[in-house]
Amino acid sequence: SEGFVARLDATGRFDGTFGPGADGTYVFEPLESEESSYLTAVVVDASDRVVVAGAYESWGSGMGIDFSIARLDATGALDATFADDGWRIFHMPDDESTFNGINRMLLLPGGEIQLAAYRIDEITGVGIVLARLDANGASDATFGAKATPGYQRIDVVPQAWNRYPSAILRQGDGKLLVGVSYSTPGREDFLALRTTPDGALDGSFGAAGVASFDLSSGGIYSDLTAMTLQDGKPILAGAAKRSIGSQLV
């Protein structure tokens, strides 16, 4: 699998002014044979530069993935002024996890990049990581925990074996709202959490920073797929299978 970026013109066709081959696309060629690349988030900055994020098989084919982020200039070429010549593959410093990826991304007013990501832990399963990069793609040490500058692990739903970020928003006061989808034995569900601007759980929101829901009390499935703000209030959208016997989601 090769991650790719495509730009379309106003008619919906590939834009021939974009990409190294002027065919409307940029393809992330594997650094080593058969290593796969996945893209899950995209933003465009004020200079029309395209920032994409996801995961890359930096441990070798089928051996594990790391965070991946890249920036293309307005013409569709890698921007050498960003990160490692335009494309950065990384994980939390001193972290032994071999399963890491970025699901959601925000471009902040100062040019910083806010990431909602995940990592695996042998004891607790797949968990949430929030990270912030500066405008040049380097880890922003002003964000996160003291032990992990630039990164903040969020521990929620201890009985779950996986937790993935499904949405991220930034309030006007800098606080972050994050949607989380998770799985427990026999059930899939979601929650929303809010952090302070530096990434710590905000105790004034929900229960110790976490708002949980039960939209399928007679079923086994509910999920959060989108989130927005209306007059500063979070609006959550998703799907639920409200009873086990129902044919409907």
CSV table of C-alpha atoms in Angstrom, one decimal, residues 44 106 118 149 153 170 187 201 220 237 240 248:
chain,number,residue,atom,x,y,z
A,44,VAL,CA,-4.1,22.8,4.0
A,106,LEU,CA,-5.6,20.0,13.4
A,118,TYR,CA,-2.6,5.8,19.0
A,149,PRO,CA,7.6,16.5,26.0
A,153,ARG,CA,-0.8,9.6,26.8
A,170,ARG,CA,-10.0,22.9,19.5
A,187,ARG,CA,-19.3,-4.4,23.1
A,201,LEU,CA,-7.4,15.8,31.2
A,220,ILE,CA,-23.5,-4.2,21.4
A,237,ALA,CA,-22.5,12.2,15.4
A,240,ALA,CA,-25.6,2.8,17.2
A,248,LEU,CA,-30.6,-1.9,11.9
